[in-house]
PDB file of C-alpha atoms in Angstrom:
ATOM      1  CA  MET A   1     -15.541  36.545 -51.512  1.00  0.00           C
ATOM      2  CA  LYS A   2     -14.888  33.181 -49.863  1.00  0.00           C
ATOM      3  CA  ILE A   3     -15.670  33.011 -46.125  1.00  0.00           C
ATOM      4  CA  ASN A   4     -13.606  30.489 -44.148  1.00  0.00           C
ATOM      5  CA  ARG A   5     -16.157  29.595 -41.431  1.00  0.00           C
ATOM      6  CA  PRO A   6     -14.792  26.168 -40.298  1.00  0.00           C
ATOM      7  CA  LYS A   7     -11.926  27.923 -38.487  1.00  0.00           C
ATOM      8  CA  ILE A   8     -14.528  29.527 -36.208  1.00  0.00           C
ATOM      9  CA  LEU A   9     -16.595  26.347 -35.709  1.00  0.00           C
ATOM     10  CA  ILE A  10     -13.723  24.158 -34.425  1.00  0.00           C
ATOM     11  CA  PRO A  11     -12.937  26.295 -31.328  1.00  0.00           C
ATOM     12  CA  ALA A  12     -16.657  26.672 -30.670  1.00  0.00           C
ATOM     13  CA  GLY A  13     -17.009  22.882 -30.720  1.00  0.00           C
ATOM     14  CA  VAL A  14     -14.156  22.438 -28.282  1.00  0.00           C
ATOM     15  CA  ALA A  15     -15.678  25.030 -25.979  1.00  0.00           C
ATOM     16  CA  LEU A  16     -18.996  23.178 -26.060  1.00  0.00           C
ATOM     17  CA  VAL A  17     -17.301  19.921 -25.056  1.00  0.00           C
ATOM     18  CA  VAL A  18     -15.544  21.668 -22.152  1.00  0.00           C
ATOM     19  CA  VAL A  19     -18.804  23.223 -20.961  1.00  0.00           C
ATOM     20  CA  LEU A  20     -20.586  19.868 -21.091  1.00  0.00           C
ATOM     21  CA  ALA A  21     -17.728  18.143 -19.231  1.00  0.00           C
ATOM     22  CA  MET A  22     -17.743  20.766 -16.483  1.00  0.00           C
ATOM     23  CA  ALA A  23     -21.521  20.485 -16.194  1.00  0.00           C
ATOM     24  CA  MET A  24     -21.192  16.721 -15.750  1.00  0.00           C
ATOM     25  CA  LEU A  25     -18.529  17.135 -13.041  1.00  0.00           C
ATOM     26  CA  TYR A  26     -20.786  19.604 -11.241  1.00  0.00           C
ATOM     27  CA  ALA A  27     -23.793  17.284 -11.463  1.00  0.00           C
ATOM     28  CA  LEU A  28     -21.768  14.361 -10.112  1.00  0.00           C
ATOM     29  CA  ASP A  29     -20.273  16.491  -7.325  1.00  0.00           C
ATOM     30  CA  LEU A  30     -16.708  15.802  -8.484  1.00  0.00           C
ATOM     31  CA  PRO A  31     -13.605  18.069  -8.372  1.00  0.00           C
ATOM     32  CA  PRO A  32     -13.204  20.963  -8.903  1.00  0.00           C
ATOM     33  CA  PHE A  33     -16.776  21.437  -7.635  1.00  0.00           C
ATOM     34  CA  LYS A  34     -16.651  18.876  -4.825  1.00  0.00           C
ATOM     35  CA  GLU A  35     -15.921  20.533  -1.477  1.00  0.00           C
ATOM     36  CA  THR A  36     -12.986  19.007   0.416  1.00  0.00           C
ATOM     37  CA  ARG A  37     -11.969  19.308   4.058  1.00  0.00           C
ATOM     38  CA  GLU A  38      -9.769  17.739   6.733  1.00  0.00           C
ATOM     39  CA  ILE A  39     -10.595  14.898   9.110  1.00  0.00           C
ATOM     40  CA  LYS A  40     -12.044  15.812  12.517  1.00  0.00           C
ATOM     41  CA  ALA A  41     -11.455  14.287  15.953  1.00  0.00           C
ATOM     42  CA  GLY A  42     -14.939  12.756  16.007  1.00  0.00           C
ATOM     43  CA  GLU A  43     -14.101  10.743  12.887  1.00  0.00           C
ATOM     44  CA  VAL A  44     -10.974   9.135  14.398  1.00  0.00           C
ATOM     45  CA  CYS A  45     -10.818   5.522  15.629  1.00  0.00           C
ATOM     46  CA  GLY A  46     -10.610   5.119  19.385  1.00  0.00           C
ATOM     47  CA  SER A  47      -7.748   2.640  18.976  1.00  0.00           C
ATOM     48  CA  LEU A  48      -5.540   5.442  17.592  1.00  0.00           C
ATOM     49  CA  GLY A  49      -5.378   6.873  21.091  1.00  0.00           C
ATOM     50  CA  ASP A  50      -5.771  10.496  22.142  1.00  0.00           C
ATOM     51  CA  ALA A  51      -8.243  11.928  19.622  1.00  0.00           C
ATOM     52  CA  ALA A  52      -6.792  15.454  19.443  1.00  0.00           C
ATOM     53  CA  ARG A  53      -3.259  14.174  18.843  1.00  0.00           C
ATOM     54  CA  ALA A  54      -4.485  11.618  16.306  1.00  0.00           C
ATOM     55  CA  GLU A  55      -6.518  14.284  14.502  1.00  0.00           C
ATOM     56  CA  THR A  56      -3.449  16.516  14.143  1.00  0.00           C
ATOM     57  CA  ALA A  57      -1.350  13.649  12.760  1.00  0.00           C
ATOM     58  CA  LEU A  58      -4.069  12.502  10.359  1.00  0.00           C
ATOM     59  CA  LYS A  59      -4.514  16.023   8.987  1.00  0.00           C
ATOM     60  CA  GLN A  60      -0.808  15.991   8.216  1.00  0.00           C
ATOM     61  CA  ILE A  61      -0.817  12.704   6.286  1.00  0.00           C
ATOM     62  CA  LEU A  62      -4.250  12.160   4.734  1.00  0.00           C
ATOM     63  CA  PRO A  63      -5.537  13.491   1.413  1.00  0.00           C
ATOM     64  CA  LYS A  64      -8.359  15.994   1.635  1.00  0.00           C
ATOM     65  CA  LYS A  65     -11.762  14.442   1.023  1.00  0.00           C
ATOM     66  CA  SER A  66     -15.357  15.631   1.274  1.00  0.00           C
ATOM     67  CA  GLU A  67     -16.185  13.070   3.957  1.00  0.00           C
ATOM     68  CA  TYR A  68     -14.335  10.744   6.322  1.00  0.00           C
ATOM     69  CA  SER A  69     -15.257   7.788   8.473  1.00  0.00           C
ATOM     70  CA  SER A  70     -13.397   5.214  10.525  1.00  0.00           C
ATOM     71  CA  ARG A  71     -14.154   1.826  12.018  1.00  0.00           C
ATOM     72  CA  ASP A  72     -12.572   0.009  14.939  1.00  0.00           C
ATOM     73  CA  ASP A  73     -12.472  -3.770  14.859  1.00  0.00           C
ATOM     74  CA  THR A  74     -11.336  -5.590  18.005  1.00  0.00           C
ATOM     75  CA  THR A  75     -10.166  -9.110  17.198  1.00  0.00           C
ATOM     76  CA  ALA A  76      -9.031 -10.000  20.734  1.00  0.00           C
ATOM     77  CA  SER A  77      -9.196  -8.329  24.150  1.00  0.00           C
ATOM     78  CA  ARG A  78      -6.845  -9.188  26.961  1.00  0.00           C
ATOM     79  CA  VAL A  79      -9.236  -9.559  29.886  1.00  0.00           C
ATOM     80  CA  ASP A  80      -6.826 -10.764  32.605  1.00  0.00           C
ATOM     81  CA  GLU A  81      -3.207 -11.676  33.332  1.00  0.00           C
ATOM     82  CA  LYS A  82      -3.628 -15.228  32.031  1.00  0.00           C
ATOM     83  CA  ASP A  83      -4.790 -14.004  28.630  1.00  0.00           C
ATOM     84  CA  SER A  84      -2.071 -13.363  26.014  1.00  0.00           C
ATOM     85  CA  SER A  85      -4.338 -12.246  23.169  1.00  0.00           C
ATOM     86  CA  TYR A  86      -4.896  -8.665  22.068  1.00  0.00           C
ATOM     87  CA  GLY A  87      -5.687  -7.323  18.623  1.00  0.00           C
ATOM     88  CA  THR A  88      -7.304  -4.288  17.013  1.00  0.00           C
ATOM     89  CA  TYR A  89      -7.747  -2.824  13.550  1.00  0.00           C
ATOM     90  CA  CYS A  90      -8.623   0.736  12.616  1.00  0.00           C
ATOM     91  CA  PHE A  91      -9.924   1.312   9.087  1.00  0.00           C
ATOM     92  CA  ILE A  92     -10.052   4.900   7.826  1.00  0.00           C
ATOM     93  CA  TYR A  93     -12.144   5.857   4.797  1.00  0.00           C
ATOM     94  CA  GLY A  94     -12.237   8.982   2.644  1.00  0.00           C
ATOM     95  CA  ASP A  95     -15.187   9.420   0.271  1.00  0.00           C
ATOM     96  CA  GLY A  96     -16.005   5.736   0.796  1.00  0.00           C
ATOM     97  CA  LYS A  97     -12.510   4.488  -0.133  1.00  0.00           C
ATOM     98  CA  GLN A  98     -10.120   2.913   2.371  1.00  0.00           C
ATOM     99  CA  ILE A  99      -7.156   5.271   2.709  1.00  0.00           C
ATOM    100  CA  ALA A 100      -5.366   4.034   5.855  1.00  0.00           C
ATOM    101  CA  VAL A 101      -5.239   1.019   8.176  1.00  0.00           C
ATOM    102  CA  ALA A 102      -3.791   0.730  11.679  1.00  0.00           C
ATOM    103  CA  ARG A 103      -3.114  -2.614  13.348  1.00  0.00           C
ATOM    104  CA  ALA A 104      -2.090  -3.513  16.921  1.00  0.00           C
ATOM    105  CA  GLU A 105      -1.553  -7.031  18.250  1.00  0.00           C
ATOM    106  CA  LEU A 106       0.336  -9.027  20.844  1.00  0.00           C
ATOM    107  CA  VAL A 107       3.030 -11.108  19.155  1.00  0.00           C
ATOM    108  CA  GLU A 108       6.516 -12.455  19.694  1.00  0.00           C
ATOM    109  CA  TYR A 109       9.273 -12.962  17.137  1.00  0.00           C
ATOM    110  CA  GLU A 110      12.702 -14.516  17.558  1.00  0.00           C
ATOM    111  CA  ASN A 111      14.282 -11.156  16.794  1.00  0.00           C
ATOM    112  CA  THR A 112      13.291  -7.715  15.555  1.00  0.00           C
ATOM    113  CA  ASP A 113      14.683  -8.354  12.057  1.00  0.00           C
ATOM    114  CA  GLN A 114      12.146 -11.137  11.666  1.00  0.00           C
ATOM    115  CA  TRP A 115       9.384  -8.803  12.819  1.00  0.00           C
ATOM    116  CA  VAL A 116      10.350  -6.173  10.237  1.00  0.00           C
ATOM    117  CA  LYS A 117      10.473  -8.767   7.476  1.00  0.00           C
ATOM    118  CA  GLU A 118       7.216 -10.555   8.295  1.00  0.00           C
ATOM    119  CA  VAL A 119       5.101  -7.577   9.359  1.00  0.00           C
ATOM    120  CA  VAL A 120       6.386  -4.364   7.799  1.00  0.00           C
ATOM    121  CA  GLU A 121       8.027  -5.501   4.588  1.00  0.00           C
ATOM    122  CA  GLN A 122       4.838  -7.278   3.586  1.00  0.00           C
ATOM    123  CA  LEU A 123       3.342  -3.816   3.090  1.00  0.00           C
ATOM    124  CA  VAL A 124       6.185  -1.618   1.792  1.00  0.00           C
ATOM    125  CA  PRO A 125       9.627  -2.135   0.204  1.00  0.00           C
ATOM    126  CA  ALA A 126      12.487  -2.683   2.661  1.00  0.00           C
ATOM    127  CA  SER A 127      14.534   0.008   0.881  1.00  0.00           C
ATOM    128  CA  SER A 128      12.001   2.703   1.861  1.00  0.00           C
ATOM    129  CA  LEU A 129      12.319   2.098   5.614  1.00  0.00           C
ATOM    130  CA  THR A 130      14.463   4.058   8.042  1.00  0.00           C
ATOM    131  CA  PRO A 131      14.598   3.632  11.835  1.00  0.00           C
ATOM    132  CA  PHE A 132      13.304   5.924  14.552  1.00  0.00           C
ATOM    133  CA  ASP A 133      13.599   5.759  18.327  1.00  0.00           C
ATOM    134  CA  ALA A 134      10.693   3.856  19.873  1.00  0.00           C
ATOM    135  CA  GLY A 135      10.085   0.477  21.484  1.00  0.00           C
ATOM    136  CA  ASP A 136      12.652  -2.261  20.897  1.00  0.00           C
ATOM    137  CA  ARG A 137      12.533  -1.543  17.144  1.00  0.00           C
ATOM    138  CA  ALA A 138      10.751   1.049  15.047  1.00  0.00           C
ATOM    139  CA  VAL A 139      10.838   1.828  11.328  1.00  0.00           C
ATOM    140  CA  ALA A 140       9.014   4.273   9.098  1.00  0.00           C
ATOM    141  CA  SER A 141       8.655   5.619   5.573  1.00  0.00           C
ATOM    142  CA  SER A 142       6.227   7.960   3.844  1.00  0.00           C
ATOM    143  CA  ARG A 143       3.761   5.045   3.685  1.00  0.00           C
ATOM    144  CA  ILE A 144       4.084   3.275   7.042  1.00  0.00           C
ATOM    145  CA  ALA A 145       5.261   3.610  10.625  1.00  0.00           C
ATOM    146  CA  ALA A 146       5.654   0.554  12.851  1.00  0.00           C
ATOM    147  CA  VAL A 147       6.736  -0.133  16.434  1.00  0.00           C
ATOM    148  CA  TYR A 148       7.730  -3.366  18.184  1.00  0.00           C
ATOM    149  CA  SER A 149       7.241  -2.554  21.847  1.00  0.00           C
ATOM    150  CA  PRO A 150       7.680  -4.520  25.105  1.00  0.00           C
ATOM    151  CA  CYS A 151       4.416  -5.372  26.822  1.00  0.00           C
ATOM    152  CA  LEU A 152       4.335  -8.434  29.088  1.00  0.00           C
ATOM    153  CA  SER A 153       7.102  -9.642  31.399  1.00  0.00           C
ATOM    154  CA  ARG A 154       6.055 -13.287  31.236  1.00  0.00           C
ATOM    155  CA  GLY A 155       4.005 -15.728  29.198  1.00  0.00           C
ATOM    156  CA  ALA A 156       3.537 -15.906  25.429  1.00  0.00           C
ATOM    157  CA  SER A 157       3.085 -13.019  22.978  1.00  0.00           C
ATOM    158  CA  ARG A 158       4.965 -10.511  25.095  1.00  0.00           C
ATOM    159  CA  TYR A 159       5.385  -7.709  22.552  1.00  0.00           C
ATOM    160  CA  LEU A 160       3.052  -5.242  20.929  1.00  0.00           C
ATOM    161  CA  SER A 161       3.352  -4.902  17.164  1.00  0.00           C
ATOM    162  CA  VAL A 162       1.681  -1.678  16.036  1.00  0.00           C
ATOM    163  CA  HIS A 163       1.711  -0.179  12.560  1.00  0.00           C
ATOM    164  CA  VAL A 164      -0.122   2.491  10.587  1.00  0.00           C
ATOM    165  CA  HIS A 165      -0.226   1.906   6.825  1.00  0.00           C
ATOM    166  CA  LEU A 166      -1.108   4.857   4.592  1.00  0.00           C
ATOM    167  CA  LYS A 167      -2.782   3.678   1.380  1.00  0.00           C
ATOM    168  CA  GLU A 168      -3.493   7.120  -0.062  1.00  0.00           C
ATOM    169  CA  ARG A 169      -1.342  10.046   0.981  1.00  0.00           C
ATOM    170  CA  GLY A 170      -1.888  13.764   1.159  1.00  0.00           C
ATOM    171  CA  SER A 171       0.118  16.501  -0.545  1.00  0.00           C
ATOM    172  CA  ALA A 172       2.675  17.043   2.231  1.00  0.00           C
ATOM    173  CA  SER A 173       6.344  16.194   1.682  1.00  0.00           C
ATOM    174  CA  ASP A 174       7.697  12.702   2.346  1.00  0.00           C
ATOM    175  CA  SER A 175       9.410  13.872   5.532  1.00  0.00           C
ATOM    176  CA  GLU A 176       6.241  15.550   6.835  1.00  0.00           C
ATOM    177  CA  ILE A 177       4.146  12.472   6.149  1.00  0.00           C
ATOM    178  CA  ARG A 178       6.735  10.214   7.773  1.00  0.00           C
ATOM    179  CA  SER A 179       6.706  12.481  10.833  1.00  0.00           C
ATOM    180  CA  GLY A 180       2.897  12.368  10.998  1.00  0.00           C
ATOM    181  CA  LEU A 181       2.870   8.578  10.719  1.00  0.00           C
ATOM    182  CA  ILE A 182       5.377   8.294  13.559  1.00  0.00           C
ATOM    183  CA  GLU A 183       3.241  10.571  15.727  1.00  0.00           C
ATOM    184  CA  LEU A 184       0.203   8.451  14.944  1.00  0.00           C
ATOM    185  CA  VAL A 185       1.810   5.066  15.591  1.00  0.00           C
ATOM    186  CA  GLU A 186       3.295   6.256  18.888  1.00  0.00           C
ATOM    187  CA  ASN A 187      -0.158   7.444  19.926  1.00  0.00           C
ATOM    188  CA  ALA A 188      -1.718   4.118  18.917  1.00  0.00           C
ATOM    189  CA  THR A 189       1.012   2.171  20.712  1.00  0.00           C
ATOM    190  CA  ALA A 190       0.405   4.044  23.955  1.00  0.00           C
ATOM    191  CA  TYR A 191      -3.315   3.262  23.688  1.00  0.00           C
ATOM    192  CA  ALA A 192      -2.678  -0.439  22.976  1.00  0.00           C
ATOM    193  CA  HIS A 193      -0.125  -0.611  25.807  1.00  0.00           C
ATOM    194  CA  SER A 194      -2.817   0.498  28.243  1.00  0.00           C
ATOM    195  CA  ARG A 195      -5.635  -1.662  26.844  1.00  0.00           C
ATOM    196  CA  ALA A 196      -3.466  -4.784  26.618  1.00  0.00           C
ATOM    197  CA  ARG A 197      -2.632  -4.427  30.338  1.00  0.00           C
ATOM    198  CA  CYS A 198       1.103  -4.307  29.678  1.00  0.00           C
ATOM    199  CA  ASP A 199       3.399  -4.445  32.711  1.00  0.00           C
ATOM    200  CA  LEU A 200       6.619  -3.375  30.965  1.00  0.00           C
ATOM    201  CA  PRO A 201       7.494   0.186  29.838  1.00  0.00           C
ATOM    202  CA  SER A 202       6.504   0.770  26.209  1.00  0.00           C
ATOM    203  CA  LYS A 203       9.633   2.823  25.374  1.00  0.00           C
ATOM    204  CA  VAL A 204       7.404   5.081  23.286  1.00  0.00           C
ATOM    205  CA  ASN A 205       7.059   8.853  23.577  1.00  0.00           C
ATOM    206  CA  SER A 206       3.431   9.791  24.020  1.00  0.00           C
ATOM    207  CA  THR A 207       1.138  12.164  25.868  1.00  0.00           C
ATOM    208  CA  ASN A 208      -1.139   9.201  26.741  1.00  0.00           C
TER     209      ASN A 208
END
């Protein structure tokens, strides 16, 4: 009698490959074996404002990673009324990869359309943006939220331009991520408004 053994060996070979692949993923601490979690308040940039509020918003928009870190970079500090320079960056990392960037700076454009074009549309398509109520102009999508807010009543660079750009998103819906980005940029704007010594109302809703 003829025994057809190759039909048994092929599935066994496939199973061996799968086992070896899973063993490699486990050894390298990669999904599905790599433990993931959400960002914590202690891992949030100071320039994003109130840490508890920022933590809640970041949990809503960021992908889950095994570790997070963030770094503040101050490019200019407004030290007195004669100074018209203020600028900060916040870089957020997940598993060593940059996943979000927030930027705040004192600027002034001829009109808000120019601000949208030169600041926001450099990062995301214009067609993805929809307005929300904040500052003199505010737009958002599921990748960015940005606010152009009054700051100084006189001198140069009288407006705060603040945006949060999401480079890698979580699994929430587009509307949920957009909402979280808006919460985050409003929080960051309130912080920048205080640190830049603004003397005009920010026109931004915030607990700060």
